[in-house]
């Protein structure tokens, strides 16, 4: 095919993946739900190369699937099975162009790995707060395209809120240079907001200016047993008020989640002497003095105990202890890989009612199945995962009951003013549900924007909209 | 005209302004640059009424100019002179529907006055941080439509960052109900971002869910003389690091700005014993303990003195003193109403170079004219206003030199990676400059979006794009 030869000439032999042994790393998604085929896997080195490639694809109507670290959970970076699409991997464009300590900004290319971005900030005594389990392999371009969330949203916001400027190759091959370092710019529509979270359906993010913050000097972490999720909400409000809004993480763990971690990683100690049904992992961080932060956390927990919001708790007294508490939280996803997964959010005040209703729903739809909720309760974002009944086969359970459980949980959160995909996005996994259930005026707006920006429909076809 | 009669029937006699004495309040902009004429001024009471009105306008191709408190500085809410447009005033839709202390949210209608919104939050021991001089009369719908900035952006962000959900009447008269209380929702494009800052050109914002924060219990305010603007940038970095990022305001004042305030408000005391060329008004705020905040501010100023970033300074020791320091800052705009005005931003690190280059430019273009820069230096946002040469006539100066000064300052900031409208927006005032000078790919994207969302072009015609 002439177009593919032209693209090959642009990127050179190093820029094309042809070794069949390397293919699965690009063509299978992280959860192994999807397996794609492609006409070509191309790895450009520069924005100019991306622009020329997109132009050729535009002329030849070749669908482009952008991919970063391929750690997405909805198949958004996996091509379809037709073998006609082109996978555009950004991993060779991984330069950290600049860290600016006066502007509190970093300019990076899309392929930079999140952990490298964090470390580059830390080397200047600065802080990039986006943090998630895949940080060692996910790439910033993918983080921005999916508006990634993670553990620090409560204090610092989603990926969308951490961006000052973007560079995007548009579907016609032109480059929009929006790499501004400005906190304030009201000259027309905020175009970068279009591409952030669009999962590559409107253009290819090639570089970004990120917001940095002063590096937290003090961090205090507690593992707290609470009587119920409603108490967790009240404790969060108390901790925010007492600490000067220094709560950076507020994560929920059910007892089952802790036990699964213990099964998965033998030797994992229970952080508290007794067992409880509901836990919170709370972290305060500040660039201020450590001891002050500790007393604020102690005050919040003590007052919470008086008010019946806290049953028990421990504050980490060393970096090692802190790491151990976080390891429990971060092992939960791996400890239940075979579960039926829901990444939902509701208003924080609705979390208790949601959990009650969802638990009932599960017993009605799949008696004996075990809900294992955990996650970012401080954002109202619960990973409401469901394990097979004891003794049942995991794959069989997912294939038979999984679809209906996900659909009914999704309907439930929508009835409660929530979101059926809080942070993982749509990709191909949730596209049908989106198109069927989202408000028609919203779908029409999305379609109108897609058609206006990508009239030929070459950008990540079959994803999102 | 049939359409106008239909609209009159929808809103009733109270919903239409017909008294000629009341007209100028709607038809002349705040700076008195523009005078519009209209077919009708309509004041609906509900979203349903707005939707029916927009539908009729859509059918009859009547241009709609949404208006809130009419405090905008770019003529964005002023109709054109044709007499065919309809002014849609949201001020009767001013209910504060709900304050939710667990979700940290408030649901308000577009016509709610900003100060009332702030006070409703405070009544629940919560805080809505958007704050600007017009707060007593500007309305939240206008604040969101213009992505208002103000004094707390450094810590809390622009209006755009303070919104969780929106309700919008679309140009076809349908209502998009996006009134969600969710911190996380990755179900497709973030539609609310389209309407925030669009100045009413894509739809009518009728209600919003706002983000609230814990109420700051401690506030410390200092008036500081710095050797030059570069030192101010270094001092800001120091203060952010020392205080745990508790700097909520960091405002620059030139000596001339202070003197103009003293002329305008006789009796205004100089906050410092000596006079200096450059000042910063810095404020730290936190929900934590007051004394701690004070020692952090003292530490930052003391270390800044050692490092040559600070020449002199005073920390307010009472609420009255604090109010007096802020009064100086907030009187600056009124003290120089007749000046030539530029609302620009550059990266913080570029502020010193910008000020040097702009001062040279002014002397070249209008010898003797006096630059009076002030504003949100912590955001890189400088109100670079220019006074007539001593003895010259203000109106004559603005009419002869004003246009060229604004155009050349705008070009200068763009060369420096800045914005020629940092927080005031485009409206009609800066539309020609935008269309001529902004990157063509950005203009094309804006046009495509406008055409996709408002194909008939009835929403605020002649503004922005």
Coordinates of N, CA and C in Angstrom, one line a residue, chain A residues 21-219:
Chain A
X21 N 7.1 -11.1 17.5 CA 7.2 -11.4 18.9 C 6.8 -10.1 19.7
X22 N 7.1 -9.0 19.1 CA 6.8 -7.7 19.9 C 5.4 -7.3 19.8
X23 N 4.7 -7.8 18.8 CA 3.3 -7.3 18.5 C 2.3 -7.3 19.7
X24 N 2.3 -8.5 20.4 CA 1.2 -8.5 21.5 C 1.3 -7.4 22.5
X25 N 2.5 -6.9 22.7 CA 2.6 -5.8 23.7 C 1.8 -4.6 23.2
X26 N 1.6 -4.4 21.9 CA 0.9 -3.3 21.4 C -0.6 -3.6 21.1
X27 N -0.8 -4.9 20.8 CA -2.2 -5.2 20.2 C -3.1 -5.8 21.2
X28 N -2.6 -6.1 22.4 CA -3.5 -6.7 23.4 C -3.6 -5.7 24.6
X29 N -4.8 -5.4 25.1 CA -4.9 -4.4 26.2 C -4.5 -5.0 27.5
X30 N -4.3 -4.1 28.5 CA -3.9 -4.5 29.8 C -4.7 -5.6 30.5
X31 N -6.0 -5.5 30.3 CA -6.9 -6.5 31.0 C -7.1 -7.7 30.1
X32 N -6.5 -7.7 28.9 CA -6.6 -8.8 28.0 C -8.0 -9.1 27.6
X33 N -8.8 -8.0 27.5 CA -10.2 -8.2 27.0 C -10.2 -8.1 25.4
X34 N -9.2 -7.4 24.8 CA -9.3 -7.2 23.4 C -8.0 -7.6 22.7
X35 N -8.1 -8.0 21.5 CA -6.9 -8.4 20.7 C -7.1 -7.7 19.3
X36 N -6.3 -6.8 19.0 CA -6.4 -6.0 17.7 C -5.5 -6.6 16.6
X37 N -5.8 -6.1 15.4 CA -4.8 -6.4 14.3 C -4.6 -5.0 13.6
X38 N -3.5 -4.9 13.0 CA -3.2 -3.6 12.4 C -2.5 -3.7 11.0
X39 N -2.6 -2.6 10.2 CA -1.8 -2.6 9.0 C -0.3 -2.2 9.3
X40 N -0.1 -1.6 10.5 CA 1.2 -1.0 10.7 C 1.3 -0.5 12.2
X41 N 2.4 -0.7 12.8 CA 2.7 -0.1 14.1 C 3.8 0.9 13.9
X42 N 3.6 2.2 14.1 CA 4.6 3.2 13.8 C 5.0 3.9 15.1
X43 N 6.3 4.2 15.2 CA 6.8 4.9 16.4 C 7.6 6.1 16.0
X44 N 6.9 7.2 15.8 CA 7.6 8.5 15.3 C 8.5 9.0 16.4
X45 N 9.4 9.9 16.0 CA 10.3 10.5 17.0 C 10.0 12.0 17.2
X46 N 9.2 12.6 16.4 CA 9.0 14.0 16.6 C 7.5 14.4 16.2
X47 N 7.1 15.6 16.7 CA 5.8 16.1 16.3 C 5.7 16.3 14.8
X48 N 6.8 16.7 14.2 CA 6.7 16.9 12.7 C 6.5 15.5 12.0
X49 N 7.1 14.5 12.5 CA 6.8 13.2 11.9 C 5.3 12.8 12.1
X50 N 4.9 13.0 13.3 CA 3.4 12.7 13.6 C 2.5 13.4 12.6
X51 N 2.8 14.7 12.4 CA 2.0 15.5 11.6 C 2.0 15.0 10.1
X52 N 3.2 14.6 9.6 CA 3.2 14.0 8.3 C 2.4 12.7 8.2
X53 N 2.6 11.9 9.2 CA 1.9 10.6 9.2 C 0.4 10.8 9.2
X54 N -0.1 11.7 10.1 CA -1.5 11.9 10.2 C -2.1 12.5 8.8
X55 N -1.3 13.3 8.2 CA -1.7 13.9 6.9 C -1.9 12.7 5.9
X56 N -1.0 11.8 5.9 CA -1.1 10.7 4.9 C -2.3 9.9 5.2
X57 N -2.5 9.6 6.5 CA -3.7 8.8 7.0 C -5.0 9.5 6.6
X58 N -5.0 10.8 6.7 CA -6.1 11.6 6.4 C -6.5 11.4 4.9
X59 N -5.4 11.6 4.1 CA -5.6 11.4 2.6 C -6.1 10.0 2.2
X60 N -5.6 9.0 2.9 CA -5.9 7.6 2.6 C -7.0 7.0 3.5
X61 N -7.6 7.9 4.3 CA -8.6 7.4 5.2 C -8.2 6.2 6.0
X62 N -7.0 6.3 6.6 CA -6.6 5.2 7.5 C -6.9 5.6 8.9
X63 N -7.5 4.7 9.7 CA -7.8 5.0 11.1 C -6.6 4.9 11.9
X64 N -6.4 5.9 12.8 CA -5.2 6.0 13.7 C -5.6 5.7 15.1
X65 N -4.9 4.8 15.7 CA -5.1 4.5 17.1 C -3.8 4.9 17.9
X66 N -3.9 6.1 18.6 CA -2.8 6.5 19.4 C -2.6 5.6 20.6
X67 N -1.4 5.4 21.0 CA -1.1 4.5 22.2 C 0.1 5.1 22.9
X68 N 0.0 5.1 24.3 CA 1.1 5.4 25.1 C 1.7 4.2 25.8
X69 N 1.6 4.0 27.1 CA 2.1 2.9 27.8 C 1.2 1.6 27.7
X70 N 0.1 1.7 27.0 CA -0.8 0.6 26.9 C -1.2 0.1 28.3
X71 N -1.5 1.0 29.2 CA -2.0 0.5 30.5 C -3.5 0.9 30.7
X72 N -4.2 1.3 29.7 CA -5.6 1.7 29.9 C -6.4 0.5 30.2
X73 N -7.6 0.7 30.8 CA -8.4 -0.3 31.3 C -9.7 -0.5 30.5
X74 N -9.9 0.2 29.4 CA -11.1 0.2 28.6 C -10.9 -0.2 27.2
X75 N -9.7 -0.6 26.8 CA -9.4 -0.9 25.4 C -9.3 0.3 24.5
X76 N -9.1 1.4 25.1 CA -9.1 2.7 24.3 C -7.9 2.8 23.3
X77 N -6.9 2.0 23.6 CA -5.6 2.1 22.8 C -5.4 0.9 22.0
X78 N -6.4 0.0 22.0 CA -6.3 -1.2 21.2 C -7.1 -1.1 19.9
X79 N -6.4 -1.4 18.8 CA -7.1 -1.3 17.5 C -8.2 -2.4 17.3
X80 N -9.0 -2.2 16.3 CA -10.0 -3.2 16.1 C -9.4 -4.4 15.3
X81 N -10.3 -5.3 15.0 CA -9.8 -6.6 14.4 C -9.6 -6.6 12.9
X82 N -9.9 -5.4 12.3 CA -10.0 -5.4 10.8 C -8.6 -5.5 10.1
X83 N -7.6 -5.1 10.9 CA -6.3 -5.1 10.3 C -6.0 -3.9 9.4
X84 N -6.9 -3.0 9.3 CA -6.7 -1.8 8.4 C -6.2 -0.6 9.2
X85 N -6.3 -0.6 10.5 CA -5.9 0.6 11.3 C -4.4 0.7 11.5
X86 N -4.0 1.9 11.9 CA -2.6 2.1 12.2 C -2.4 2.4 13.6
X87 N -1.5 1.7 14.3 CA -1.2 2.1 15.7 C -0.1 3.1 15.8
X88 N -0.3 4.2 16.4 CA 0.7 5.2 16.5 C 1.2 5.3 17.9
X89 N 2.4 4.8 18.1 CA 2.9 4.6 19.5 C 3.8 5.8 19.8
X90 N 3.6 6.5 20.9 CA 4.3 7.8 21.1 C 5.5 7.6 22.0
X91 N 5.9 6.3 22.3 CA 6.9 6.1 23.3 C 8.3 6.6 23.0
X92 N 8.6 6.8 21.8 CA 10.0 7.4 21.5 C 10.0 8.9 21.7
X93 N 8.9 9.5 21.8 CA 8.8 11.0 22.0 C 8.7 11.2 23.5
X94 N 9.8 11.0 24.2 CA 9.7 10.9 25.7 C 10.6 11.9 26.4
X95 N 11.0 13.0 25.7 CA 11.9 14.0 26.3 C 11.1 14.8 27.3
X96 N 11.9 15.1 28.4 CA 11.4 16.2 29.4 C 12.1 17.4 28.9
X97 N 11.4 18.3 28.3 CA 12.1 19.4 27.6 C 12.6 20.5 28.6
X98 N 11.9 20.7 29.6 CA 12.2 21.8 30.5 C 11.5 21.7 31.9
X99 N 12.2 22.0 32.9 CA 11.5 22.2 34.2 C 11.8 23.6 34.6
X100 N 10.7 24.4 34.9 CA 10.9 25.8 35.2 C 10.4 26.1 36.7
X101 N 11.4 26.3 37.6 CA 11.0 26.4 39.0 C 10.4 27.7 39.3
X102 N 10.5 28.8 38.5 CA 9.8 30.0 38.8 C 8.4 30.0 38.3
X103 N 8.2 29.4 37.1 CA 6.8 29.3 36.6 C 6.1 28.1 37.2
X104 N 6.8 27.2 37.9 CA 6.2 26.0 38.4 C 5.6 25.2 37.3
X105 N 6.4 25.0 36.2 CA 5.9 24.2 35.1 C 7.0 23.2 34.6
X106 N 6.5 22.2 33.9 CA 7.4 21.3 33.2 C 6.8 21.1 31.8
X107 N 7.7 21.1 30.8 CA 7.3 20.8 29.4 C 7.8 19.5 29.0
X108 N 6.9 18.6 28.6 CA 7.2 17.2 28.4 C 6.6 16.7 27.1
X109 N 7.2 15.7 26.5 CA 6.6 15.1 25.3 C 5.7 14.0 25.8
X110 N 4.8 13.6 24.9 CA 3.7 12.7 25.2 C 4.2 11.3 25.7
X111 N 5.3 10.9 25.2 CA 5.8 9.5 25.6 C 6.5 9.4 26.9
X112 N 6.7 10.5 27.6 CA 7.4 10.5 28.9 C 6.6 9.6 29.9
X113 N 7.4 8.8 30.6 CA 6.7 7.9 31.6 C 6.4 8.7 32.8
X114 N 5.2 8.5 33.4 CA 4.8 9.3 34.5 C 5.8 9.3 35.7
X115 N 6.4 8.2 36.0 CA 7.3 8.2 37.1 C 8.6 9.1 36.8
X116 N 9.0 9.1 35.6 CA 10.1 9.9 35.2 C 9.7 11.4 35.3
X117 N 8.5 11.7 35.0 CA 8.0 13.1 35.2 C 8.0 13.5 36.6
X118 N 7.5 12.6 37.5 CA 7.5 12.8 38.9 C 8.9 13.1 39.4
X119 N 9.8 12.2 39.0 CA 11.2 12.3 39.4 C 11.9 13.6 38.9
X120 N 11.6 14.0 37.7 CA 12.2 15.2 37.2 C 11.7 16.4 38.0
X121 N 10.5 16.4 38.4 CA 10.0 17.5 39.3 C 10.7 17.5 40.6
X122 N 10.8 16.3 41.2 CA 11.4 16.2 42.5 C 12.9 16.6 42.5
X123 N 13.6 16.4 41.4 CA 15.0 16.8 41.3 C 15.1 18.4 41.4
X124 N 14.0 19.1 41.2 CA 14.0 20.5 41.3 C 13.3 21.0 42.6
X125 N 13.1 20.0 43.5 CA 12.4 20.3 44.8 C 10.9 20.7 44.5
X126 N 10.4 20.2 43.4 CA 9.0 20.5 43.0 C 8.2 19.1 43.0
X127 N 7.0 19.2 42.7 CA 6.1 18.1 42.8 C 5.1 18.1 41.7
X128 N 5.0 16.9 41.0 CA 3.9 16.7 40.1 C 3.0 15.6 40.7
X129 N 1.7 16.0 41.1 CA 0.9 15.2 41.9 C 0.2 14.0 41.3
X130 N 0.1 13.9 40.0 CA -0.6 12.8 39.4 C 0.1 11.5 39.8
X131 N -0.7 10.6 40.3 CA 0.0 9.4 40.8 C -1.0 8.2 40.7
X132 N -0.6 7.1 40.1 CA -1.5 6.0 40.0 C -0.6 4.7 39.9
X133 N -1.3 3.6 40.1 CA -0.5 2.3 40.2 C 0.4 2.1 39.0
X134 N 0.0 2.5 37.8 CA 0.7 2.1 36.6 C 1.9 3.1 36.3
X135 N 2.2 3.9 37.3 CA 3.1 5.1 37.0 C 4.5 4.7 36.4
X136 N 4.9 3.4 36.7 CA 6.2 3.0 36.1 C 6.2 2.7 34.6
X137 N 5.0 2.6 34.0 CA 4.9 2.3 32.6 C 3.9 3.2 31.8
X138 N 3.0 3.8 32.5 CA 2.0 4.7 31.8 C 2.7 5.9 31.3
X139 N 2.2 6.5 30.2 CA 2.9 7.7 29.7 C 2.0 8.9 29.8
X140 N 2.6 10.1 29.9 CA 1.9 11.3 30.2 C 0.8 11.6 29.1
X141 N 1.1 11.3 27.8 CA 0.2 11.5 26.8 C -1.1 10.7 27.0
X142 N -1.0 9.5 27.4 CA -2.1 8.6 27.7 C -2.8 9.1 29.0
X143 N -2.1 9.6 30.0 CA -2.7 10.1 31.2 C -3.6 11.3 30.9
X144 N -3.1 12.2 30.0 CA -3.9 13.4 29.6 C -5.0 13.0 28.7
X145 N -4.8 12.1 27.8 CA -5.9 11.7 26.9 C -7.0 11.0 27.6
X146 N -6.7 10.4 28.7 CA -7.8 9.7 29.4 C -8.2 10.5 30.7
X147 N -7.6 11.7 30.9 CA -7.9 12.5 32.1 C -7.8 11.6 33.3
X148 N -6.6 11.1 33.5 CA -6.3 10.1 34.6 C -6.6 10.7 36.0
X149 N -7.0 9.9 36.9 CA -7.3 10.3 38.2 C -6.2 9.9 39.2
X150 N -6.5 8.9 40.0 CA -5.5 8.4 41.0 C -5.7 8.9 42.4
X151 N -4.6 8.9 43.1 CA -4.6 9.0 44.6 C -4.6 10.4 45.1
X152 N -4.3 11.4 44.3 CA -4.2 12.8 44.8 C -5.2 13.8 44.3
X153 N -6.3 13.2 43.7 CA -7.3 14.1 43.0 C -7.9 15.0 44.0
X154 N -8.2 14.5 45.2 CA -8.9 15.3 46.3 C -8.2 16.6 46.5
X155 N -6.9 16.6 46.5 CA -6.2 17.9 46.7 C -5.8 18.6 45.5
X156 N -5.4 17.9 44.4 CA -4.7 18.5 43.3 C -5.5 18.4 42.0
X157 N -6.6 17.6 42.0 CA -7.4 17.5 40.8 C -7.0 16.3 39.8
X158 N -7.8 16.1 38.8 CA -7.5 15.1 37.8 C -6.4 15.6 36.9
X159 N -6.0 14.8 36.0 CA -5.0 15.2 35.0 C -5.4 16.5 34.3
X160 N -6.6 16.6 33.9 CA -7.1 17.8 33.3 C -6.8 19.1 34.0
X161 N -6.7 19.1 35.3 CA -6.5 20.3 36.1 C -5.0 20.5 36.3
X162 N -4.2 19.6 35.8 CA -2.7 19.7 36.0 C -2.0 20.2 34.7
X163 N -2.8 20.7 33.7 CA -2.2 21.0 32.4 C -2.4 22.5 32.1
X164 N -1.3 23.2 31.8 CA -1.4 24.6 31.3 C -1.4 24.7 29.8
X165 N -0.7 23.8 29.1 CA -0.6 24.0 27.7 C -0.5 22.6 27.0
X166 N -0.9 22.6 25.7 CA -0.9 21.3 25.0 C -0.4 21.6 23.5
X167 N 0.3 20.6 23.0 CA 0.6 20.6 21.6 C -0.2 19.4 21.0
X168 N -0.9 19.6 19.9 CA -1.8 18.6 19.4 C -1.6 18.5 17.9
X169 N -1.5 17.3 17.3 CA -1.6 17.2 15.9 C -3.1 16.9 15.6
X170 N -3.6 17.8 14.8 CA -5.0 17.7 14.5 C -5.3 16.7 13.4
X171 N -6.6 16.3 13.2 CA -6.9 15.2 12.3 C -6.5 15.6 10.8
X172 N -6.3 16.9 10.5 CA -5.9 17.2 9.1 C -4.4 17.3 9.0
X173 N -3.7 16.9 10.1 CA -2.2 17.0 10.0 C -1.6 18.3 10.4
X174 N -2.4 19.3 10.7 CA -1.8 20.5 11.2 C -1.5 20.4 12.6
X175 N -0.5 21.2 13.1 CA -0.1 21.2 14.5 C -0.8 22.4 15.2
X176 N -1.5 22.2 16.2 CA -2.0 23.3 17.1 C -1.0 23.4 18.2
X177 N -0.3 24.5 18.2 CA 0.7 24.8 19.2 C 0.1 25.6 20.4
X178 N -0.3 24.9 21.4 CA -0.9 25.5 22.5 C 0.0 25.3 23.8
X179 N 1.3 25.3 23.5 CA 2.2 25.0 24.7 C 2.5 26.3 25.4
X180 N 1.4 26.8 26.1 CA 1.6 28.0 26.9 C 1.8 27.7 28.4
X181 N 2.5 28.5 29.0 CA 2.8 28.4 30.5 C 1.9 29.3 31.3
X182 N 0.7 29.6 30.8 CA -0.1 30.6 31.4 C -1.1 30.0 32.4
X183 N -1.3 30.6 33.5 CA -2.3 30.2 34.4 C -3.6 30.9 34.0
X184 N -3.5 32.0 33.3 CA -4.7 32.7 32.9 C -4.6 33.1 31.4
X185 N -5.6 32.6 30.6 CA -5.6 33.0 29.2 C -7.1 32.9 28.7
X186 N -7.8 34.0 28.6 CA -9.2 34.0 28.2 C -9.3 34.5 26.8
X187 N -8.5 34.0 25.9 CA -8.6 34.5 24.5 C -9.4 33.4 23.7
X188 N -10.7 33.3 23.9 CA -11.5 32.4 23.2 C -11.7 31.0 23.9
X189 N -12.3 30.1 23.2 CA -12.6 28.8 23.8 C -11.3 28.1 24.3
X190 N -11.4 27.4 25.4 CA -10.2 26.7 26.0 C -10.0 25.4 25.2
X191 N -9.3 25.5 24.1 CA -9.2 24.4 23.2 C -8.5 23.1 23.8
X192 N -7.6 23.4 24.8 CA -6.9 22.2 25.3 C -7.9 21.3 26.0
X193 N -9.0 21.9 26.6 CA -10.0 21.0 27.3 C -10.7 20.0 26.3
X194 N -10.7 20.4 25.0 CA -11.3 19.4 24.1 C -10.5 18.1 24.0
X195 N -9.2 18.3 24.0 CA -8.3 17.1 23.7 C -8.1 16.3 25.0
X196 N -8.1 17.0 26.1 CA -7.8 16.3 27.4 C -9.1 15.4 27.7
X197 N -8.8 14.1 27.9 CA -9.9 13.2 28.1 C -10.7 12.7 26.9
X198 N -10.2 13.1 25.7 CA -11.0 12.7 24.5 C -10.5 11.3 24.0
X199 N -9.6 10.7 24.7 CA -9.1 9.4 24.4 C -8.6 9.3 22.9
X200 N -8.0 10.3 22.4 CA -7.4 10.3 21.1 C -8.4 10.3 19.9
X201 N -9.7 10.7 20.2 CA -10.7 10.7 19.2 C -10.7 12.0 18.4
X202 N -10.0 13.0 18.9 CA -10.1 14.4 18.3 C -8.7 14.8 17.8
X203 N -7.6 14.1 18.1 CA -6.3 14.5 17.7 C -5.3 13.8 18.5
X204 N -4.0 14.0 18.2 CA -2.9 13.3 18.9 C -2.2 14.3 19.8
X205 N -2.3 14.1 21.1 CA -1.5 15.0 22.0 C 0.0 14.6 21.9
X206 N 0.8 15.6 21.5 CA 2.3 15.3 21.3 C 3.2 15.9 22.4
X207 N 2.7 16.9 23.1 CA 3.5 17.5 24.2 C 2.6 18.3 25.1
X208 N 3.1 18.6 26.3 CA 2.2 19.3 27.2 C 3.1 20.2 28.2
X209 N 2.5 21.2 28.7 CA 3.1 22.0 29.8 C 2.3 21.6 31.0
X210 N 3.0 21.0 32.0 CA 2.3 20.6 33.2 C 2.5 21.6 34.3
X211 N 1.5 21.6 35.2 CA 1.6 22.4 36.5 C 2.4 21.7 37.5
X212 N 3.3 22.4 38.2 CA 4.0 21.8 39.3 C 3.7 22.5 40.6
X213 N 4.0 21.9 41.7 CA 3.7 22.5 43.0 C 4.9 22.4 43.9
X214 N 4.9 23.1 45.0 CA 6.0 22.9 46.0 C 6.0 21.5 46.5
X215 N 7.2 20.9 46.7 CA 7.3 19.5 47.1 C 6.8 19.4 48.6
X216 N 5.9 18.5 48.9 CA 5.5 18.4 50.3 C 6.7 17.9 51.1
X217 N 6.9 18.7 52.2 CA 8.1 18.3 53.1 C 7.6 17.4 54.1
X218 N 6.3 17.5 54.5 CA 5.8 16.7 55.5 C 4.6 15.8 55.0
X219 N 4.6 14.6 55.4 CA 3.5 13.7 55.0 C 3.1 12.8 56.2

